[in-house]
Every structure is written in structure tokens, then in C-alpha cells.
Coordinates of C-alpha atoms and ligand atoms in Angstrom, one line a residue:
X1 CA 54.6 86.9 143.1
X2 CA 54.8 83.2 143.4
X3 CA 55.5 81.8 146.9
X4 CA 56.9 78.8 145.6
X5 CA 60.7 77.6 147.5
X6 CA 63.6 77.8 145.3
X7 CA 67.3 76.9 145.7
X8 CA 68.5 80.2 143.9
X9 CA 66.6 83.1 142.6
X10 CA 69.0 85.0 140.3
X11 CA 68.0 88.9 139.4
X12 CA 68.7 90.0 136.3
X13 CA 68.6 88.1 132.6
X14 CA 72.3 89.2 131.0
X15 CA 74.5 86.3 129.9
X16 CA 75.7 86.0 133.2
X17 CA 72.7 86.0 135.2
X18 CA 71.6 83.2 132.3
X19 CA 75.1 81.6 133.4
X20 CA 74.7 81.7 136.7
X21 CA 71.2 79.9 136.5
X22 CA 72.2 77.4 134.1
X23 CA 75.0 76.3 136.0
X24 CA 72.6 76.3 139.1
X25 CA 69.8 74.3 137.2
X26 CA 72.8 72.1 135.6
X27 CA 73.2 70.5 139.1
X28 CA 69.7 70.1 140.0
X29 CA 68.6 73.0 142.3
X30 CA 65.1 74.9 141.8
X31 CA 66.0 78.1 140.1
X32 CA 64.2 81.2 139.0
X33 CA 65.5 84.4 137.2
X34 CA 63.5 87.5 137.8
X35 CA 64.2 90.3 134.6
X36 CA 63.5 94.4 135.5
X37 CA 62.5 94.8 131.6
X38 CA 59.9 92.9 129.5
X39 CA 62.6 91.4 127.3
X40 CA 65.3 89.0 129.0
X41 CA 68.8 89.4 127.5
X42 CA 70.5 92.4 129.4
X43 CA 73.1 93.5 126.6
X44 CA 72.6 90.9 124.2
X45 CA 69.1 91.5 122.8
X46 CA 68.4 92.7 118.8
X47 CA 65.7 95.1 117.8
X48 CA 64.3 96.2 114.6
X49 CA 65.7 99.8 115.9
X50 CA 65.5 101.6 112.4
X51 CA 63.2 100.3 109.8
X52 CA 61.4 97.3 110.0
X53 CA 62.5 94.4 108.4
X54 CA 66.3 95.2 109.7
X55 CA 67.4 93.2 113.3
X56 CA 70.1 95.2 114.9
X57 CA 72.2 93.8 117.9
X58 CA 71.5 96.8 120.9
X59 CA 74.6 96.2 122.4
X60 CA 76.6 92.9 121.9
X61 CA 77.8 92.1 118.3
X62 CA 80.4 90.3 117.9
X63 CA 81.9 87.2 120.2
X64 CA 85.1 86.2 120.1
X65 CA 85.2 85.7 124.0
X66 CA 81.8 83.9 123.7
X67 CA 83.2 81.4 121.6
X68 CA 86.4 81.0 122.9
X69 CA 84.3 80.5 126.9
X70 CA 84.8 77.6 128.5
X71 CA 81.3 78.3 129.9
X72 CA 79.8 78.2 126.1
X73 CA 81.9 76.0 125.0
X74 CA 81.1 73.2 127.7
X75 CA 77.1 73.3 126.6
X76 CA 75.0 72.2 123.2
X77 CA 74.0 75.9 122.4
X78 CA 73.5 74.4 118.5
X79 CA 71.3 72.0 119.6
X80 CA 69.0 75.3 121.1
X81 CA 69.2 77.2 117.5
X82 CA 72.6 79.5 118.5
X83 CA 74.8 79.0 115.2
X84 CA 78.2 81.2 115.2
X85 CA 78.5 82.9 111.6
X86 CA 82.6 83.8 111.2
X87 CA 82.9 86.6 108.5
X88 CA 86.1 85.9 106.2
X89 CA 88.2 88.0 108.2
X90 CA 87.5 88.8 111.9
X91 CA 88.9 92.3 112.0
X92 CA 90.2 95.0 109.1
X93 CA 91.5 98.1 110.2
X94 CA 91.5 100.9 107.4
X95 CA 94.6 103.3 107.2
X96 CA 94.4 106.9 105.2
X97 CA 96.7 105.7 102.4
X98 CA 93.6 103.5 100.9
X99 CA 94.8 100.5 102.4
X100 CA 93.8 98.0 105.1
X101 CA 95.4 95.7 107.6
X102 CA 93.6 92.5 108.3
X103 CA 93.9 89.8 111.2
X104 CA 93.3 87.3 109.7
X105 CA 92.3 83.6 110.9
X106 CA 95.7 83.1 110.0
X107 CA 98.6 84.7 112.4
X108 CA 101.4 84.1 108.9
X109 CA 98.8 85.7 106.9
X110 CA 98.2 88.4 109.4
X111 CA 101.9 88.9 110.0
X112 CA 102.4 89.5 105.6
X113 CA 100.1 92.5 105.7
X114 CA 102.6 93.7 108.2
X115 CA 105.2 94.4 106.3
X116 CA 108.8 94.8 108.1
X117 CA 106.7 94.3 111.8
X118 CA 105.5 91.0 110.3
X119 CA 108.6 88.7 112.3
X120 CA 107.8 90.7 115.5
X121 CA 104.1 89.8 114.9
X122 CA 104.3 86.3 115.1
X123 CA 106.8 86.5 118.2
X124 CA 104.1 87.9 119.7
X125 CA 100.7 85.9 119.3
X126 CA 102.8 82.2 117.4
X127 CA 103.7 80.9 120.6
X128 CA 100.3 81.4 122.1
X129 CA 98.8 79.0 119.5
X130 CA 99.6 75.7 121.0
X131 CA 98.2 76.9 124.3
X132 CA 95.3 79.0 124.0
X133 CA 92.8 77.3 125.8
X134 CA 94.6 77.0 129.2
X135 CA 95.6 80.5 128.7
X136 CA 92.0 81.9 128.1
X137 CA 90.6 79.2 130.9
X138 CA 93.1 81.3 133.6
X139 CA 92.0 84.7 131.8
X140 CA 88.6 83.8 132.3
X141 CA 88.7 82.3 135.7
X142 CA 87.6 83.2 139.3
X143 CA 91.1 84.7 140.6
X144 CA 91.4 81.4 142.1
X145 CA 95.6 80.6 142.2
X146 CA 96.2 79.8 138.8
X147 CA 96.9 75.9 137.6
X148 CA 98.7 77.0 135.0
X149 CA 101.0 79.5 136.8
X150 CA 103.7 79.4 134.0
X151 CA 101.5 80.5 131.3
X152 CA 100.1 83.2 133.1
X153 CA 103.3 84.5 134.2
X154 CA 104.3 84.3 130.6
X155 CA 101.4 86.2 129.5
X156 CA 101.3 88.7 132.4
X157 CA 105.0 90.0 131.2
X158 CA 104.0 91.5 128.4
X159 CA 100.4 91.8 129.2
X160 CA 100.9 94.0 132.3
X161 CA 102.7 96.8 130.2
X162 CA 100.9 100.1 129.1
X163 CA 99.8 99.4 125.1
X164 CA 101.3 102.5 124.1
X165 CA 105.0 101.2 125.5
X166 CA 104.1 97.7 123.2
X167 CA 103.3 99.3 120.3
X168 CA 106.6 101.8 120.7
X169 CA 109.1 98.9 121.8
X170 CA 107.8 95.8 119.9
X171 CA 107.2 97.3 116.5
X172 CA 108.4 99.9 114.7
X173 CA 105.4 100.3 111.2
X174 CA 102.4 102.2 111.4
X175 CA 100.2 99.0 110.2
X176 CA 101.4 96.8 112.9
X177 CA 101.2 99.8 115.6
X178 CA 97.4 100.9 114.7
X179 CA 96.2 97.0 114.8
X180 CA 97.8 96.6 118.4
X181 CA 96.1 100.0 119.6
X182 CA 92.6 99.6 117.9
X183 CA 92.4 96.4 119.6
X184 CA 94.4 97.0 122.8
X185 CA 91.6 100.4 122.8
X186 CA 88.7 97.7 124.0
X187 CA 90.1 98.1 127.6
X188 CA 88.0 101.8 127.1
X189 CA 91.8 103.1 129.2
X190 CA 94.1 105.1 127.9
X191 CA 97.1 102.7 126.1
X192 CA 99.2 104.8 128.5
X193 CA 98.2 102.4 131.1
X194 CA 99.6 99.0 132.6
X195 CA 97.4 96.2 131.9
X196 CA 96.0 97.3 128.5
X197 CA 98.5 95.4 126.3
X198 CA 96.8 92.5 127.8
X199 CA 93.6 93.1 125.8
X200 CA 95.4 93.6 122.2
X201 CA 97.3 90.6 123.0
X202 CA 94.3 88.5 123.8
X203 CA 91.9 90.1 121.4
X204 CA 94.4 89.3 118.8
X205 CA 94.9 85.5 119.9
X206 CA 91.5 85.0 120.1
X207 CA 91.3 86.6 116.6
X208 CA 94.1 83.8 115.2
X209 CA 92.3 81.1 117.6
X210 CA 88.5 80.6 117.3
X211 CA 87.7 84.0 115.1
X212 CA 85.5 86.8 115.5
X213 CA 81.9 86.0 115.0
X214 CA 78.3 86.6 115.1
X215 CA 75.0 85.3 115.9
X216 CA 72.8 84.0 113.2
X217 CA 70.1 85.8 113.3
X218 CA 71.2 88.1 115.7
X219 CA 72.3 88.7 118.6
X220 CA 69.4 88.0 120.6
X221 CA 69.6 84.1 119.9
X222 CA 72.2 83.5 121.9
X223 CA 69.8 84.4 125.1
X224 CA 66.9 82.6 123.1
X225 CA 69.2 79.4 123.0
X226 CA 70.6 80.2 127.0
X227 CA 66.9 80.1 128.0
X228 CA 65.8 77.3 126.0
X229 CA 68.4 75.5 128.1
X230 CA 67.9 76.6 131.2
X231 CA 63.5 75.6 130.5
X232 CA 64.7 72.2 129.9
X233 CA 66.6 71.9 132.9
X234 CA 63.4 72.9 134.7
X235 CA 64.7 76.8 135.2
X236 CA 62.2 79.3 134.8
X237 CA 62.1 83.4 133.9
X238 CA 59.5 85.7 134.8
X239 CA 60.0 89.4 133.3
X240 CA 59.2 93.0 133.9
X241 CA 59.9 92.5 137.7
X242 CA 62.2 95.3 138.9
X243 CA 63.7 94.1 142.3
X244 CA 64.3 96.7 144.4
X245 CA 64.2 94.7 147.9
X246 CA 64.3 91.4 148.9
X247 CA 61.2 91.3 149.9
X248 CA 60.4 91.2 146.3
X249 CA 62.1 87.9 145.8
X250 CA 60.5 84.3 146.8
X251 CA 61.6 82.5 149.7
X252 CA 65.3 81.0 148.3
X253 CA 68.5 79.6 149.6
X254 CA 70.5 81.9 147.4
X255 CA 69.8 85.1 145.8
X256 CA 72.5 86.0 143.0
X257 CA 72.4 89.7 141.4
X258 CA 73.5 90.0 138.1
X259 CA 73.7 93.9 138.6
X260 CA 76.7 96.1 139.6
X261 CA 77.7 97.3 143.0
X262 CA 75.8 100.6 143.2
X263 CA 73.1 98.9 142.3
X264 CA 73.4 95.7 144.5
X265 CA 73.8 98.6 147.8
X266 CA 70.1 100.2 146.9
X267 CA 68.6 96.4 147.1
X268 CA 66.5 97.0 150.3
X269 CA 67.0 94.7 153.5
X270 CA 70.4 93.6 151.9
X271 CA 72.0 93.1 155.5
X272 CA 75.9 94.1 155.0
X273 CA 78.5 95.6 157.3
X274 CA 79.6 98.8 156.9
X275 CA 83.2 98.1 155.5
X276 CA 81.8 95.8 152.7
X277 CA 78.6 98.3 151.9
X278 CA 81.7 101.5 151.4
X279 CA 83.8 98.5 149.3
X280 CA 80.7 98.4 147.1
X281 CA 79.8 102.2 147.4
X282 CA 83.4 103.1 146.5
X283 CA 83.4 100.9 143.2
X284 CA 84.6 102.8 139.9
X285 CA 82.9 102.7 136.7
X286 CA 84.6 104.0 133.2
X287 CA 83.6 105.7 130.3
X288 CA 80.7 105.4 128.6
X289 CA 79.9 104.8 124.8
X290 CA 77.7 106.2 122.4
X291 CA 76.0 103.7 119.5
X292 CA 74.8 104.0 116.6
X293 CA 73.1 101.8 113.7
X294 CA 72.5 102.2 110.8
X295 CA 70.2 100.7 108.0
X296 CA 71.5 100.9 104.5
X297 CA 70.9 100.4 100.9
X298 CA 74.3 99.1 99.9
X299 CA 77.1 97.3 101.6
X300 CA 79.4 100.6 102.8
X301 CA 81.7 101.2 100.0
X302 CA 84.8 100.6 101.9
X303 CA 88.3 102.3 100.1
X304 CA 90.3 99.5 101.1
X305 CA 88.1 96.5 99.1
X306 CA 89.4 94.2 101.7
X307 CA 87.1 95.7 104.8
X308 CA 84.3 94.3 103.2
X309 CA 85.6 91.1 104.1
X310 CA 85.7 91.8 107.8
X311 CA 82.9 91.3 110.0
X312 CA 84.3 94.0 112.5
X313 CA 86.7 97.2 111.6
X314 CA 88.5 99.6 114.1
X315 CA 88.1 103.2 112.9
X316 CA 90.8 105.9 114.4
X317 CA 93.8 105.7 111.6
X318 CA 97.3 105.8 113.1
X319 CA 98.3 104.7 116.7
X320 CA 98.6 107.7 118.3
X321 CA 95.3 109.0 117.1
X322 CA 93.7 106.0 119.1
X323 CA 95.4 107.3 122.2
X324 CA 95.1 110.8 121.8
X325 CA 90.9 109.9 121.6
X326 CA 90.8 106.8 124.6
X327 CA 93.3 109.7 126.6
X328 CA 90.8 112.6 125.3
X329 CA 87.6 110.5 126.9
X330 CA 89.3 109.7 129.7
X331 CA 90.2 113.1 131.0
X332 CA 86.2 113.7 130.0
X333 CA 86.2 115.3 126.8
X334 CA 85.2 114.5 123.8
X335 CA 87.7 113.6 121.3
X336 CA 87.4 115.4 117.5
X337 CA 88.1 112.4 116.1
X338 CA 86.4 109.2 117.7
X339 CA 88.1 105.5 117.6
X340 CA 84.9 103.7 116.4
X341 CA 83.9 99.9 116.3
X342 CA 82.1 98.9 113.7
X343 CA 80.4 96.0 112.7
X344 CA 78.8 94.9 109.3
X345 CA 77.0 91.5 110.1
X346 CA 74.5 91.6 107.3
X347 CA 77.6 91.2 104.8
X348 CA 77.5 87.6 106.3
X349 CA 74.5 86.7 107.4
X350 CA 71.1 87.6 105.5
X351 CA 68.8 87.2 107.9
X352 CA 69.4 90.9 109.1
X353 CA 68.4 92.7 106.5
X354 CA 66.0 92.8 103.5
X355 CA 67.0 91.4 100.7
X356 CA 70.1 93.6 99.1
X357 CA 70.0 96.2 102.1
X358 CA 72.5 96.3 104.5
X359 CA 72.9 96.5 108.8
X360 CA 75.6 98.6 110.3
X361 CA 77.0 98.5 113.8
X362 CA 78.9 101.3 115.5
X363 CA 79.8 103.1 118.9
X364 CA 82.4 105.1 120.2
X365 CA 83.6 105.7 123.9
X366 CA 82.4 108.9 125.3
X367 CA 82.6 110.6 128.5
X368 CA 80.5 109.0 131.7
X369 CA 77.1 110.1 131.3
X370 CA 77.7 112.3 128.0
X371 CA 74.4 113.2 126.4
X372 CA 76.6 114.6 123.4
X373 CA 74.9 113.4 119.8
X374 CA 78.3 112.0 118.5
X375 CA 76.4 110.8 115.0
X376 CA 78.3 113.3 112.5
X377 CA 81.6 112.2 114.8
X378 CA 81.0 108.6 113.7
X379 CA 79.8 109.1 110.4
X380 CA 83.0 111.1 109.3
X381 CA 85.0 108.5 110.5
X382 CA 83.4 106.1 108.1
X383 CA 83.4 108.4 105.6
X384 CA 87.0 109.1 105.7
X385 CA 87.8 105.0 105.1
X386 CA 84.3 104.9 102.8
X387 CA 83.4 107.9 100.7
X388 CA 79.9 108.0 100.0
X389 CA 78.7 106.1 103.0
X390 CA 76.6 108.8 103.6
X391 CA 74.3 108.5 100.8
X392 CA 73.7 104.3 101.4
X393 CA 72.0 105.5 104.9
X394 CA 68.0 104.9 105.1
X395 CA 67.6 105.4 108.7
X396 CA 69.7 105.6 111.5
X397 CA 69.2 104.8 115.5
X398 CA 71.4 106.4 118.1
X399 CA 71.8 106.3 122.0
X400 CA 73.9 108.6 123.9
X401 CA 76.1 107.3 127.4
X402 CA 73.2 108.3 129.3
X403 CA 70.6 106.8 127.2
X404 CA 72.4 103.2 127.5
X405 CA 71.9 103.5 131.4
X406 CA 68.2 104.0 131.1
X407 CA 68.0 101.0 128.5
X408 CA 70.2 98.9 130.7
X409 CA 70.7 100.4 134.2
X410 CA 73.5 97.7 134.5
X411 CA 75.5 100.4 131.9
X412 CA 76.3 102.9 134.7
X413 CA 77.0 105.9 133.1
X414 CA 77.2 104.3 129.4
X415 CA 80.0 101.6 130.4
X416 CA 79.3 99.0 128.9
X417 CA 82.1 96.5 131.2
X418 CA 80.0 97.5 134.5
X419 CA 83.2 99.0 135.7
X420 CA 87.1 100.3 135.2
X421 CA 89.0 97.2 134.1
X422 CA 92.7 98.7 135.0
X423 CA 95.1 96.5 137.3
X424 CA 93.6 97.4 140.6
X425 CA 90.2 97.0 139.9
X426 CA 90.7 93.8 138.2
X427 CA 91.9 92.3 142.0
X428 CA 89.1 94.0 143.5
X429 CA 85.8 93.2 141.7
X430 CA 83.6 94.3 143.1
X431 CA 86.0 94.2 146.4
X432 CA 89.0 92.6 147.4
X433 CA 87.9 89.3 148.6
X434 CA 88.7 85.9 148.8
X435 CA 86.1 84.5 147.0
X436 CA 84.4 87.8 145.0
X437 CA 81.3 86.2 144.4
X438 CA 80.1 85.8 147.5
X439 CA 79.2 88.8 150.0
X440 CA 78.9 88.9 153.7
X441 CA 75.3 87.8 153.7
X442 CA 75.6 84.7 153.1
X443 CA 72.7 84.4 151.0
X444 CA 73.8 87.3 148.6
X445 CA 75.9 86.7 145.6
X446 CA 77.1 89.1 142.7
X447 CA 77.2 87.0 139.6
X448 CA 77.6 90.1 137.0
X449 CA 80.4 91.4 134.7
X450 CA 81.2 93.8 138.1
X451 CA 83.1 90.1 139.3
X452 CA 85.8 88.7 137.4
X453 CA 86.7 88.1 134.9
X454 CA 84.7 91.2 133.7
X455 CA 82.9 92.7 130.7
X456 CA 82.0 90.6 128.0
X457 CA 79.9 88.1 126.8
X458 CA 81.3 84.9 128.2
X459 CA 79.1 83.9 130.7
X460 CA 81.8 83.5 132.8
X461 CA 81.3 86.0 135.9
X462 CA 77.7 83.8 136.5
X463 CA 79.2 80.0 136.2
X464 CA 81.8 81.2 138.8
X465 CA 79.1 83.2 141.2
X466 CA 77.0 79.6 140.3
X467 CA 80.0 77.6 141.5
X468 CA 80.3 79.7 144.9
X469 CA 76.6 79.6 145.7
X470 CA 76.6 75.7 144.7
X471 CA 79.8 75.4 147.5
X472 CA 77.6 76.8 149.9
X473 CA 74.2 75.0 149.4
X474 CA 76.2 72.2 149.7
X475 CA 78.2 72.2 152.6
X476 CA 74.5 73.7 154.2
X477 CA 73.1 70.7 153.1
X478 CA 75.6 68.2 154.8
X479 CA 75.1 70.6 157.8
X480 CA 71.3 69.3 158.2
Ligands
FAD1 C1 77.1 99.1 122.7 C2 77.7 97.9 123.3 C3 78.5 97.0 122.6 C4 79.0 95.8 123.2 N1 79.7 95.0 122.4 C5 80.0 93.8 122.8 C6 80.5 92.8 121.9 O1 80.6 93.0 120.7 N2 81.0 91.6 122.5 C7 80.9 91.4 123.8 O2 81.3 90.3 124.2 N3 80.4 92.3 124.7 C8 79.9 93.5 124.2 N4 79.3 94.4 125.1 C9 79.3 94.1 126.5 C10 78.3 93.1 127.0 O3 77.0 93.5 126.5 C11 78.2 93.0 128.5 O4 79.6 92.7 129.0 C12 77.3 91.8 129.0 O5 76.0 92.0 128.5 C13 77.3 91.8 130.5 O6 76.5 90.8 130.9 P1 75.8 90.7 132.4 O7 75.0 89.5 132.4 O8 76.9 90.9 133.4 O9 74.9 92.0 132.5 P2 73.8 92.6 131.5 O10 73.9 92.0 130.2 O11 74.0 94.1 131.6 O12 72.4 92.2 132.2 C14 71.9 92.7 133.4 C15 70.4 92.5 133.4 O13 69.9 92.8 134.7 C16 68.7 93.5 134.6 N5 68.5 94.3 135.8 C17 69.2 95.3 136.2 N6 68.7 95.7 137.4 C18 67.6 94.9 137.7 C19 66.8 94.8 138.8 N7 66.9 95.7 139.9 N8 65.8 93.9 138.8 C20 65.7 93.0 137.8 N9 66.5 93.0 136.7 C21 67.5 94.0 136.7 C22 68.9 94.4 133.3 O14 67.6 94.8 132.8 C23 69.7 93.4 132.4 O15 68.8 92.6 131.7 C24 78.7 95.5 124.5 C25 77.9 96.4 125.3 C26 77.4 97.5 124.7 C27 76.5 98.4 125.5

């Protein structure tokens, strides 16, 4: 290992740990990531997984909070090859009577396929237009007191109810209800509880405001671009180094982990009192999820022709049949009939296939550490929406919860947000602090979706941790 002196070593290579060092390197310190596996990219890497010829994302897909990041948005990540493709229409989400309902870019064209729930609709997510970037900039922030205090009050009263209690009071169709649970359903909680109307709501703005897109190319460009960044601001990566101990790191000011709590407490000579280390040890995690792709002849042969102009659809049928699954995993069993994501990005980009075959994207939520094979599970539900599916497949690729830890041991037990997003844990990532980022060695920081504002590829957990660190190398620096 290198002994040269750096400001910040940073350990682990996920979006936020690319963050977190291109924030770092943004303001002119020394920085160096260190990645456990041969590939940098945590859960945004692609892979020809099936056949070759076919680049399939691992984990990420699709990016509506990436594009709507203030983090992303504030850098040239064009100028570094990362181009956004935005299917037609972000989401579809396929009903048993051979029909689909869309969001649309559009919240009055969204609000049509509604029918009679259309006027409730655009009470909901209309207003939110005019001010979605302040909104998402206090969704996304540190916890810090809020500038924008009204909005988020605004937000919080309908975002801190239970999905399922949305859904019943604010609309009264099937189409409108099964589009609010699908996407409330990303929280991986049971709708039954507070908080999870605030991901519908905001999965569903960010829908209407910046769209639902992927990566050119794949996924794995978007850490391609990150790094190409982060080299020209004099940053650098080495990979395949597995910190276990500190001792494994070169001497540096700060050392920020992009890892999760349980993780962060096995780092060897990590000096923290006993209250902080039984914060950490006492951290929950969720669910897990079990993925699939798919490589395919032909584009899926969707009932509804209007799913083949969605980039992403939300397979479970009516509302409650979402909740009865999200409760069923929950309670740690495995539901008959899974609520799958799906994504097609080939449909819009044709750089992930060969020419005239076909990518497909899918994953269900599982039990922690399931090693259930949930393929036929998955491939029902498609077939129920898409008869003949079945017959388009060439090869398929699967993981199971526990197989998502071993390829990323940030996915404790197959969950994918490094830990439960309910209310309480939301205040308390990774532990209730003032400043979450920072730990009681003052050298330590956790810069990973563990910290606020949680899963997702934003990029936002490590700009904040960068921000934290930055306030302490500098007030060190006056001190000398
Ligand atoms: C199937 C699936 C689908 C998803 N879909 C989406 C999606 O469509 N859109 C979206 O926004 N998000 C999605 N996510 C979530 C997204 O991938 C994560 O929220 C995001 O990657 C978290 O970033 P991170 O930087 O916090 O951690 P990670 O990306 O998990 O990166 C952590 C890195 O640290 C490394 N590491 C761990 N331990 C050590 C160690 N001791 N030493 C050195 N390195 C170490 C790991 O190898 C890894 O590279 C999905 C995840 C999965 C699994």
C-alpha cells in the first residue's frame, strides 16, 4: 500500500463514496478511494450477465432521483460520456382487464388515464410543479433544519400518512389506487405504514418533473463518468482492497466509509465509545430482493400496447394485492404473488442488446436473507400482463437476497437501501445525532446510503458526509 499523505481516504466506490470524494477533491484536498471488489461502482455496475453481447444493469436501472440530485445536477457528467436516455413514458402499470395506466411526463395526461380519480390526481402532485426543486433539495438534504420549512410541512402532511390510508381516502378507482401503491411499494414497508405515502408522492413528482430515465449504455457509465471526474480533479481509485482495519488505510486526515453500520463496527482499531458502537450494532436493515434478467429475442409482448412505451412497469395488479405481498415479505414469507419492478431499457437505447434482441430488468422484495429461487414467481407475473413472454427468453441470470450480499456486502441481507427507511429510522441514520455523518472518532465518517437521505442513486449521503469532513479539516486547519 502506498504511504503517500492524503486529506481523505474514502472506502468503498458506490455513488456515494464517488460523491463523497468528488466533493472532497472538488475543494482541493488529496483524496483516495480504496474499492473491496475488482470493479468500482458498488450498485451501479452492468455486466454481460446472460449472453454476451447483452449489458445488463446488476442492480441500479433507472434514475429518477439521480437526475433530479442536486449533487448530479450541480456537475458536467455529459462532458464525462454519462447521457440520460428518458423512455416515452417513465412508468406503465398493467391491470388484469388488458389495460394500462401510465404516468406520464405529463401530470393532465397522467390524470386522463385516471378516469373519475383524474381531479384528485392533480390535487395531489399539480401544486408540487412550481416547486420541485426546493422540495427535493430538503428531501435530499442532511436533516439540517429545513430553509424551506413551509414546503416541507406541506409535504410532510400527507407524506407522513400510511400509503394504504392515501390510496383509501384520496381516491376512490382501482387505476389511480394501484399507481399510488406500486410506487408508494419502493419504501420495501408495508403501505400500512406512516411515512410510505411519502415515496408515491415523490416517486410520482419526480415522474411529472425530470422523468424516469436510464443510462446510455448502461448503468455502469454513470460511475465511468463519476471517476473520470474525480481523475481530473487529481482523485485517485485503487481496487480489490478489502479494508478490514485501519491499519489498511494510508496515513489521512479523514477516512469516510461508504459501508453500513454493521459493517463500519467490524473495521478494526475503529476507536468508538460503547453507546455509539450499540447505536451502530443496533441498526435495522429491511427486506431483501431477488433479481432477475433476462435476455430476449423480442421486445415482451405486453397486453396493454402502451407498456412498451414505458421504460419501467410495476407488476402486482390491484392495490391491495401490492399490500398483501410488501405485508406478506414483511412478516418473512414469501408472497404467491410478487409486486415486481421491471425495466426494459433496450426498448430505448440499443446499445444493450444485439441488434433486434431485447434486455429485461426485474426484482422482487423477498424476505432478509431468502435463498428462495423466486424466477417462476416473476415470470408469471409478466406473463399474466404479457402472454408468451416466456417463449422470447434466451437466457436468464438470477440472484437470490443472499446472493446480493455476497456481490455487494453493502446489501445486508438483500436490501438494497442499506437499511429500514420507516419514520424512526429516517431520524436516526445510522444514529440519532446532530450531524449523522460524523462519528465520535473524529476522523471517522459514514458517507453511505446508511446516512440520510438514504437509498438511492443520488449521490447525496457522500456530498453531505464530504461537507461534514470538509467542516472539520477546516476548522483543524485554522487551528494550526
Ligand atoms: C436490484 C437493485 C435494484 C436497484 N435499483 C435502483 C434503481 O433503479 N435506482 C436507484 O436509484 N437505486 C437503485 N438501487 C439502489 C442503489 O443501488 C443503492 O442505493 C446505491 O448503490 C447505494 O450507493 P452507496 O454508494 O451508498 O453504496 P453501494 O453502491 O452499495 O457501494 C458500496 C461499495 O463499498 C464497497 N465495499 C464494501 N465493503 C468494503 C470494504 N470493507 N472495503 C472496501 N470496499 C468495500 C462495495 O464493494 C461497494 O462497491 C438498486 C439496488 C439493487 C440491488
Amino acid at each position: 500500500m502506498t504511504q503517500k499523505r492524503y486529506d481523505a481516504v474514502i472506502v468503498g466506490s458506490g455513488p456515494n463514496g464517488l460523491a463523497a470524494a468528488i466533493t472532497l477533491a472538488r475543494d482541493g484536498r488529496s483524496v483516495l478511494v480504496l474499492e473491496g471488489k475488482e470493479t468500482p461502482g458498488g450498485g451501479v455496475r452492468s455486466l454481460p450477465l446472460t449472453l454476451p453481447g447483452y449489458r445488463h444493469d446488476v442492480c441500479a436501472a433507472v434514475f429518477p432521483l439521480g437526475m433530479a440530485s442536486p449533487f448530479f445536477r450541480g456537475l458536467p457528467f455529459q462532458d464525462y460520456g454519462l447521457h440520460w436516455v428518458h423512455p416515452g413514458v417513465p412508468l406503465a402499470h398493467p391491470l388484469d382487464d388488458g389495460t394500462a395506466v401510465l404516468l406520464e411526463r405529463s401530470v393532465v395526461h397522467t390524470a386522463r388515464t385516471l378516469g373519475r380519480d383524474g381531479q384528485a390526481y392533480q390535487a395531489l402532485m399539480l401544486p408540487w410543479m412550481a416547486h420541485w426543486q426546493a422540495l427535493v433539495s430538503e428531501l435530499l438534504s442532511s436533516l439540517r433544519p429545513p430553509r424551506r420549512l413551509d414546503l416541507l410541512a406541506r409535504f410532510g402532511l400527507r407524506g407522513v400518512l400510511p400509503a394504504s390510508l392515501l390510496i383509501r381516502t384520496h381516491f376512490r378507482g382501482e387505476r389511480a389506487r394501484a399507481l399510488m401503491a406500486g410506487l408508494s411499494a419502493h419504501a420495501m414497508l408495508p403501505l400500512e405504514q406512516p411515512g410510505t405515502a411519502a415515496f408515491g408522492i415523490l416517486l410520482g413528482l419526480l415522474g411529472h418533473a425530470v422523468g424516469w430515465p436510464v443510462a446510455q449504455g448502461g448503468s455502469q457509465r454513470i460511475i465511468t463518468a463519476m471517476l473520470a471526474c474525480l481523475e481530473e480533479m487529481g482523485g485517485e481509485i485503487l481496487t480489490g482492497r478489502m479494508v478490514t482495519a485501519l491499519a489498511d488505510l494510508p496515513p489521512a486526515r479523514a477516512v469516510l466509509f461508504d459501508l453500513t453500520p454493521h459493517q463500519l463496527v467490524r473495521i478494526q482499531d475503529v476507536d468508538f465509545p460503547g453507546t455509539y458502537r450499540r447505536s451502530l450494532q443496533n441498526y435495522r436493515y429491511g427486506v431483501g430482493v431477488f433479481k432477475m434478467d433476462f435476455a430476449l429475442d423480442a421486445p415482451v409482448p405486453w397486453k396493454a400496447a402502451a407498456c412498451s412505451r414505458a421504460g419501467t412497469l410495476h407488476l402486482g395488479g390491484t392495490w391491495e394485492e401490492i399490500a398483501q405481498a410488501e405485508q406478506a415479505v414483511w412478516q418473512g414469507h414469501l408472497p404467491r404473488r410478487p409486486f415486481v419492478l421491471l425495466a426494459q431499457p433496450s426498448l430505448f437505447d440499443p446499445q444493450r442488446a444485439p441488434q433486434g434482441r431485447h434486455t429485461l430488468w426485474a426484482y422482487c422484495h423477498t424476505p432478509a436473507g431468502s435463498v428462495a429461487d423466486m424466477s417462476d414467481l416473476i415470470e408469471e407475473q409478466i406473463e399474466r400482463f404479457a402472454p408468451g413472454f416466456r417463449s422470447r427468453i434466451l437466457a436468464r441470470h438470477t440472484f437470490n437476497a443472499r446472493e446480493m450480499e455476497g456481490y455487494n456486502p453493502n446489501y445486508v441481507g438483500g436490501d438494497i437501501n442499506a437499511g429500514v427507511q420507516d419514520l424512526g429510522q429516517h431520524f436516526a441514520r445510522p444514529a440519532l445525532r446532530w450531524d449523522p455523518y460524523s462519528t465520535p472518532d473524529p476522523r471517522v465518517y459514514l458517507c453511505s446510503s446508511s446516512t440520510p437521505p438514504g437509498g438511492g442513486v443520488h449521490g447525496m449521503c457522500g456530498y453531505h458526509a464530504a461537507r461534514s469532513a470538509l467542516r472539520r479539516l477546516e476548522t483543524d486547519g485554522r487551528g494550526r
